[in-house]
Short mmCIF file of C-alpha atoms in Angstrom, two decimals:
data_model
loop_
_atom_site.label_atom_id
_atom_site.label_comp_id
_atom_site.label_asym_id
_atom_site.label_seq_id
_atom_site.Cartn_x
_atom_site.Cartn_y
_atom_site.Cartn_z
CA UNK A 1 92.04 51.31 164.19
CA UNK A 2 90.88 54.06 161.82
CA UNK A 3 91.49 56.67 164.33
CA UNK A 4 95.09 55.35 164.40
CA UNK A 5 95.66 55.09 160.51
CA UNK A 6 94.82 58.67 160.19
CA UNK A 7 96.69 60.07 162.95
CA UNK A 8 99.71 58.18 160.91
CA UNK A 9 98.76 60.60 157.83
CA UNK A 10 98.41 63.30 159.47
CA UNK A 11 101.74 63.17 160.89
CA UNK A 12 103.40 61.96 157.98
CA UNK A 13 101.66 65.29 156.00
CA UNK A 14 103.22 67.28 158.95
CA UNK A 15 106.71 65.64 158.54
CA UNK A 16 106.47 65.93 155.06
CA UNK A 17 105.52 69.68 155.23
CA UNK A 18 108.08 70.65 157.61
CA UNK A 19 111.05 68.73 155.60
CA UNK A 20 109.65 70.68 152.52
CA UNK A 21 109.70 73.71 154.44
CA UNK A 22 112.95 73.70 155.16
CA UNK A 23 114.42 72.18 152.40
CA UNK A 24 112.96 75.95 150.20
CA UNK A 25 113.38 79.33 152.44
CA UNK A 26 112.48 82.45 151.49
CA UNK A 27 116.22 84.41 150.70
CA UNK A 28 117.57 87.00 152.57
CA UNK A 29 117.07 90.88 151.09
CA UNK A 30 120.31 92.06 151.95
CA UNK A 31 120.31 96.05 151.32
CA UNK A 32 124.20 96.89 152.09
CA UNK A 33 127.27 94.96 152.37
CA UNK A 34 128.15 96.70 155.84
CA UNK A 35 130.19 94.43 158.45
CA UNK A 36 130.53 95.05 162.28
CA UNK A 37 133.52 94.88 163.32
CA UNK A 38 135.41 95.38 166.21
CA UNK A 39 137.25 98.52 164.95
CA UNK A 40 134.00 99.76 163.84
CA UNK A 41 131.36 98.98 160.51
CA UNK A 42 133.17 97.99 157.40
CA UNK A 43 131.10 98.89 153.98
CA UNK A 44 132.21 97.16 151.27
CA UNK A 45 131.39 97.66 147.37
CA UNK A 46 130.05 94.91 145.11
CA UNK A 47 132.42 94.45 142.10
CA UNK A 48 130.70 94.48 138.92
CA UNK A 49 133.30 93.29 136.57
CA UNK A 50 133.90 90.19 137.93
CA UNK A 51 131.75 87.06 140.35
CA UNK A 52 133.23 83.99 141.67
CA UNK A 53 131.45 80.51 140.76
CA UNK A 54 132.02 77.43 142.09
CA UNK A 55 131.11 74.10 140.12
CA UNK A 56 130.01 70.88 142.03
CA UNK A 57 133.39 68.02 142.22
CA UNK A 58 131.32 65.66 139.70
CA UNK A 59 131.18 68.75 137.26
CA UNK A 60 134.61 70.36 137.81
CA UNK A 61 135.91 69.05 134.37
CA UNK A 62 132.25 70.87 132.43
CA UNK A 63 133.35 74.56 133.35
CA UNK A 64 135.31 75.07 130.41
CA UNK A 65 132.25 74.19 128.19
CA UNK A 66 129.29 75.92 130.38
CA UNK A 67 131.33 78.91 130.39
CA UNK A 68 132.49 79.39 126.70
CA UNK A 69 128.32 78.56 125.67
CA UNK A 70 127.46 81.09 128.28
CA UNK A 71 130.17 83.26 126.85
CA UNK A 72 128.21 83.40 123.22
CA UNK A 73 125.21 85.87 124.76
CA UNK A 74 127.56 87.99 125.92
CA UNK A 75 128.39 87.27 129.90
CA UNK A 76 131.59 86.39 130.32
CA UNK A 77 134.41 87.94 128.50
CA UNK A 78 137.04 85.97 130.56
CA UNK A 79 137.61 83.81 133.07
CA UNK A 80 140.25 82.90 135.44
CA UNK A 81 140.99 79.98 137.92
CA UNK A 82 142.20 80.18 142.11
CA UNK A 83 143.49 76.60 142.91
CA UNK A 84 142.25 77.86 146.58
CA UNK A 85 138.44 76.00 146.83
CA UNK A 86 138.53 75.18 142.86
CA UNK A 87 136.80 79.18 142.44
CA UNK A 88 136.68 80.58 139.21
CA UNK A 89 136.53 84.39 138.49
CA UNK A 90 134.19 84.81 135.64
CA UNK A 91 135.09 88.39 134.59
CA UNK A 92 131.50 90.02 132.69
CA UNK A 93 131.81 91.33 128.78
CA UNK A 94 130.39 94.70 129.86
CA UNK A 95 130.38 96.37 133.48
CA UNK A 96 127.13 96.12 135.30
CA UNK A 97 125.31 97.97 138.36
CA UNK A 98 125.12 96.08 141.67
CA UNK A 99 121.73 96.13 141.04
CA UNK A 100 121.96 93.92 138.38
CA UNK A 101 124.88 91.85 139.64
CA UNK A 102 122.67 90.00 142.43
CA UNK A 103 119.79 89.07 139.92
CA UNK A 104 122.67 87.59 137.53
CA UNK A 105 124.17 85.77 140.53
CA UNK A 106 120.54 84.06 141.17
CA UNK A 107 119.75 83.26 137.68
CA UNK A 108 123.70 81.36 137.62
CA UNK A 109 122.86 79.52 141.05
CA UNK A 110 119.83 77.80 139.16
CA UNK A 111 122.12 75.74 137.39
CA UNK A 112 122.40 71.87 138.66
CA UNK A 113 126.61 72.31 137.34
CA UNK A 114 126.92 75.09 140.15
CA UNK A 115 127.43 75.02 143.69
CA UNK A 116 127.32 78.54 144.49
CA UNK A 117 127.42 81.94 142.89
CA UNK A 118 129.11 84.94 145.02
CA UNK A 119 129.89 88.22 144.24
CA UNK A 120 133.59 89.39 144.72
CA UNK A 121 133.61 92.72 147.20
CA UNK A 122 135.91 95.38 147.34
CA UNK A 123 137.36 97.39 150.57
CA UNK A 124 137.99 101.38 149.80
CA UNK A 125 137.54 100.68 146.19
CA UNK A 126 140.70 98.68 145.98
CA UNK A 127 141.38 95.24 147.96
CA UNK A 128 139.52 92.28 146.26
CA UNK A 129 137.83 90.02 148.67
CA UNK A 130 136.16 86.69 147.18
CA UNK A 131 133.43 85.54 149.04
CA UNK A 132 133.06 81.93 149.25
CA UNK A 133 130.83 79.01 151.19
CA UNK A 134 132.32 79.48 154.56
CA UNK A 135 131.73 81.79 157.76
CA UNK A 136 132.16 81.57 161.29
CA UNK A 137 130.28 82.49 164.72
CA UNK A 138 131.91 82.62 168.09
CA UNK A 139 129.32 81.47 170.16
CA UNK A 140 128.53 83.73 173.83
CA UNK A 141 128.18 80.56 176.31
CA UNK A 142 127.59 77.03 175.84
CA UNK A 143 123.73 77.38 175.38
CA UNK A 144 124.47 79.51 172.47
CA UNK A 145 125.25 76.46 170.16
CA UNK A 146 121.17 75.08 170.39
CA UNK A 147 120.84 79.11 169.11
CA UNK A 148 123.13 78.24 166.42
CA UNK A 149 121.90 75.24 165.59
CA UNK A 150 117.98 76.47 165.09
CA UNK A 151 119.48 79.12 162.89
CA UNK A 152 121.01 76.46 161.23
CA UNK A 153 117.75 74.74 160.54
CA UNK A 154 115.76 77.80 159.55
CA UNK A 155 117.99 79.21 157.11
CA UNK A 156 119.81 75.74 156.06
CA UNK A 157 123.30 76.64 156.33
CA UNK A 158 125.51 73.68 157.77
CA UNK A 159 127.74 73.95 161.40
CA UNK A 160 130.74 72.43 160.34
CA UNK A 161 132.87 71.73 162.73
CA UNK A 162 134.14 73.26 166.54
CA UNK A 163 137.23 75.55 165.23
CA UNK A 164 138.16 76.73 168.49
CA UNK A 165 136.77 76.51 171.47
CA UNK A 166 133.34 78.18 170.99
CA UNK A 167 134.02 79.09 167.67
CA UNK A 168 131.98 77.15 164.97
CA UNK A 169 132.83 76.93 160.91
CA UNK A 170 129.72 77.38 159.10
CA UNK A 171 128.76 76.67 155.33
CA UNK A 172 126.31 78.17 153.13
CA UNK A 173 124.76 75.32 150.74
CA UNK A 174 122.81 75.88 147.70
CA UNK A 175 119.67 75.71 149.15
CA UNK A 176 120.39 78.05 151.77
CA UNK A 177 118.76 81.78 152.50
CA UNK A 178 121.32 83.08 151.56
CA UNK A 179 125.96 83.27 150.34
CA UNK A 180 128.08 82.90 153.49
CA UNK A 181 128.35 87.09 153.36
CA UNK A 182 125.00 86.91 153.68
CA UNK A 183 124.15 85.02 156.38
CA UNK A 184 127.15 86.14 158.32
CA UNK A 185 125.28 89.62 158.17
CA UNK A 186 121.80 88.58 158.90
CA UNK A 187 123.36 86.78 162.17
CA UNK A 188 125.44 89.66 163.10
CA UNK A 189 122.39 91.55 163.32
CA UNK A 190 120.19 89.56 165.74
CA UNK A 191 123.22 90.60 168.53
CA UNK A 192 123.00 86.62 169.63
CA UNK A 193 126.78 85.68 169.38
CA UNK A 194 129.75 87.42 170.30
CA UNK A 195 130.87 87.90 166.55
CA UNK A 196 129.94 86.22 163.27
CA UNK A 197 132.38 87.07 159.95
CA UNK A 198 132.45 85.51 156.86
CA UNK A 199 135.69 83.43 155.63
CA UNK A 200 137.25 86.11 153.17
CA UNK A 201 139.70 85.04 150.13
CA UNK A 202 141.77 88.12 149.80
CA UNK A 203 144.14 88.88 146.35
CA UNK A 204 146.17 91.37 145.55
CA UNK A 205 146.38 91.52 141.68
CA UNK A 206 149.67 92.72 140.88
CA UNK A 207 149.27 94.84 137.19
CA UNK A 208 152.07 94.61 134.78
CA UNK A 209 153.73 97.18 132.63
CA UNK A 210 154.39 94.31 129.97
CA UNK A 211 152.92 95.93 126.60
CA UNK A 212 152.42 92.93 124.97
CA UNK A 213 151.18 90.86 128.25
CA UNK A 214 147.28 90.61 126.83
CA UNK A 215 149.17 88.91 123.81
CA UNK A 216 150.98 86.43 126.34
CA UNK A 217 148.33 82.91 126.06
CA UNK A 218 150.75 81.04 128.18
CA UNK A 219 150.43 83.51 131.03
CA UNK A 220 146.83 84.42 130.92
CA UNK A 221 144.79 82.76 128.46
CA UNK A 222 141.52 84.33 127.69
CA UNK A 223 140.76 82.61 124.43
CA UNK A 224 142.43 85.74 122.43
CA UNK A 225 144.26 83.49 119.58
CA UNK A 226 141.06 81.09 119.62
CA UNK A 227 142.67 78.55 122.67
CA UNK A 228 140.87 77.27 125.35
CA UNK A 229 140.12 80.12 128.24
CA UNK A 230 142.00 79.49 131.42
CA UNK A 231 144.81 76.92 129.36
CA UNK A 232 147.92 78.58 131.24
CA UNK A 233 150.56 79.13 133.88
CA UNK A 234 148.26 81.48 136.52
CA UNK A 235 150.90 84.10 136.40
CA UNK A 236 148.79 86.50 138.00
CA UNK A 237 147.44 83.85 140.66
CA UNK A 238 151.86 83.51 140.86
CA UNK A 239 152.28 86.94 141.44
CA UNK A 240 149.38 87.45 144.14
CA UNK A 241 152.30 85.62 146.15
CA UNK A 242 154.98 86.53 145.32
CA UNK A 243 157.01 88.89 142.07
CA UNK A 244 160.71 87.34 143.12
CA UNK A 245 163.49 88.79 144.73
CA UNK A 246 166.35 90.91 143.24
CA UNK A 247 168.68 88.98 144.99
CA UNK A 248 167.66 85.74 142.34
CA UNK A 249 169.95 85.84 139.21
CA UNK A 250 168.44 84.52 136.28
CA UNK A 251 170.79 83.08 133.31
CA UNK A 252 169.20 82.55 130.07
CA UNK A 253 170.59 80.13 127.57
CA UNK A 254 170.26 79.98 123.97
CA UNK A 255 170.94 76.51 122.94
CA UNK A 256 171.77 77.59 119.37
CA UNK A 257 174.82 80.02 121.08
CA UNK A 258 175.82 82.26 118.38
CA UNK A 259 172.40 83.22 117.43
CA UNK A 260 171.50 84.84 120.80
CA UNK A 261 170.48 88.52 120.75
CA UNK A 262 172.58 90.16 123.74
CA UNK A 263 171.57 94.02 123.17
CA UNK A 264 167.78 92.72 123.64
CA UNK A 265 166.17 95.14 126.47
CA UNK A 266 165.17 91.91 128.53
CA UNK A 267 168.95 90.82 128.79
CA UNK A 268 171.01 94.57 128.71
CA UNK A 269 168.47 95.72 131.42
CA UNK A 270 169.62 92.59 133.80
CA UNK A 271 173.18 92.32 132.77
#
């Protein structure tokens, strides 16, 4: 009867250990940001003006709050929402190196209000690419998904769901090794799937030769008249899709008629 009792410890000490175990992993040391792809490898630059956060649903409405307070030390100098995945860019007071980019992303993820911290990536110096919570592997053969799925459990990511045939959606958590850039690139390199990639967000900020835009709260507010940061339209988000068409004709109309300025720029320009 003893015997028994104490082979019921010992295994629930085992199971306890191994749930601990792989509830904490030790993170991934990722030393480039290099992709393979099929046309070839793919090195991409960290940002360091700008990382992408993500708050937890049940916290969504604290971001203003958490972000002006960390604002007083001197980390964020604006910030800016993508309705795609509820991201927000949180654009740093001063520039920093990458080095110092991944320690600030670890110290952010530490937070209970945040689900993730990534950093935003740039192709050829230019094309933004936010990193987010999602990547995908296209399995070799059926047997490949019990591969998957021990990676899974060693570096607790999540398999989603069966996109395609053979081709899983997987999510990085907080407590995984490592952002879904990350582990897409530690898979890639143990050559046991056909191709892994991570599930890119990709922007193309439009600039704008409007001298008094950074004046403009309703367009982009960064908290420059003393309003709340992020209170506007998203014009820039707007303009990531689309900047109009010259074939639109736009009337303006002054409801106080008589008053209206007609050799204004905006309106002589366009008439």
């Amino acid at each position: 009867m003893r015997q028994i009792f104490l082979n019921q410890i010992i295994g629930f000490l085992f199971l306890a250990c191994t749930t601990m175990s792989a509830q904490t992993v030790e993170r991934l040391d990722i030393k480039s940001y290099v992709l393979r792809l099929p046309e070839g490898d793919v090195r991409f630059d960290v940002d360091t003006t700008v990382i992408v956060i993500k708050f937890f649903e049940r916290f969504k409405s604290q971001f203003q709050e958490y972000l002006t307070k960390r604002s007083e030390p001197g980390v964020f100098d604006s910030i800016q929402t993508i309705a795609y995945q509820d991201l927000i860019l949180g654009y740093l007071s001063r520039g920093l190196s990458s080095n110092e980019i991944i320690p600030l992303i670890a110290e952010l993820e530490k937070d209970s209000l945040i689900e993730y911290v990534t950093p935003v990536l740039k192709y050829k110096g230019q094309t933004s690419q936010y990193v987010y919570d999602l990547f995908y592997v296209k399995i070799k053969s059926e047997e490949g998904l019990d591969t998957l799925q021990a990676l899974a459990n060693e570096l607790n990511f999540l398999i989603q769901k069966e996109y395609e045939p053979n081709i899983y959606f997987c999510r990085a958590t907080k407590k995984s090794a490592g952002n879904a850039f990350e582990l897409a690139l530690h898979l890639q390199h143990l050559n046991l799937f056909e191709y892994v990639e991570p599930d890119f967000i990709y922007t193309g900020k439009i600039e704008t030769n409007d001298t008094y835009f950074n004046s403009q709260w309703t367009l982009k507010n960064t908290g420059q008249f003393g309003g709340t940061i992020g209170s506007d339209v998203d014009a820039e988000n707007a303009w990531s899709l689309t900047t109009g068409s010259s074939t639109i004709k736009v009337a303006i109309l002054d409801c106080f008629g008589s008053t209206s300025q007609f050799t204004h720029p905006d309106i002589t320009f366009h008439s």
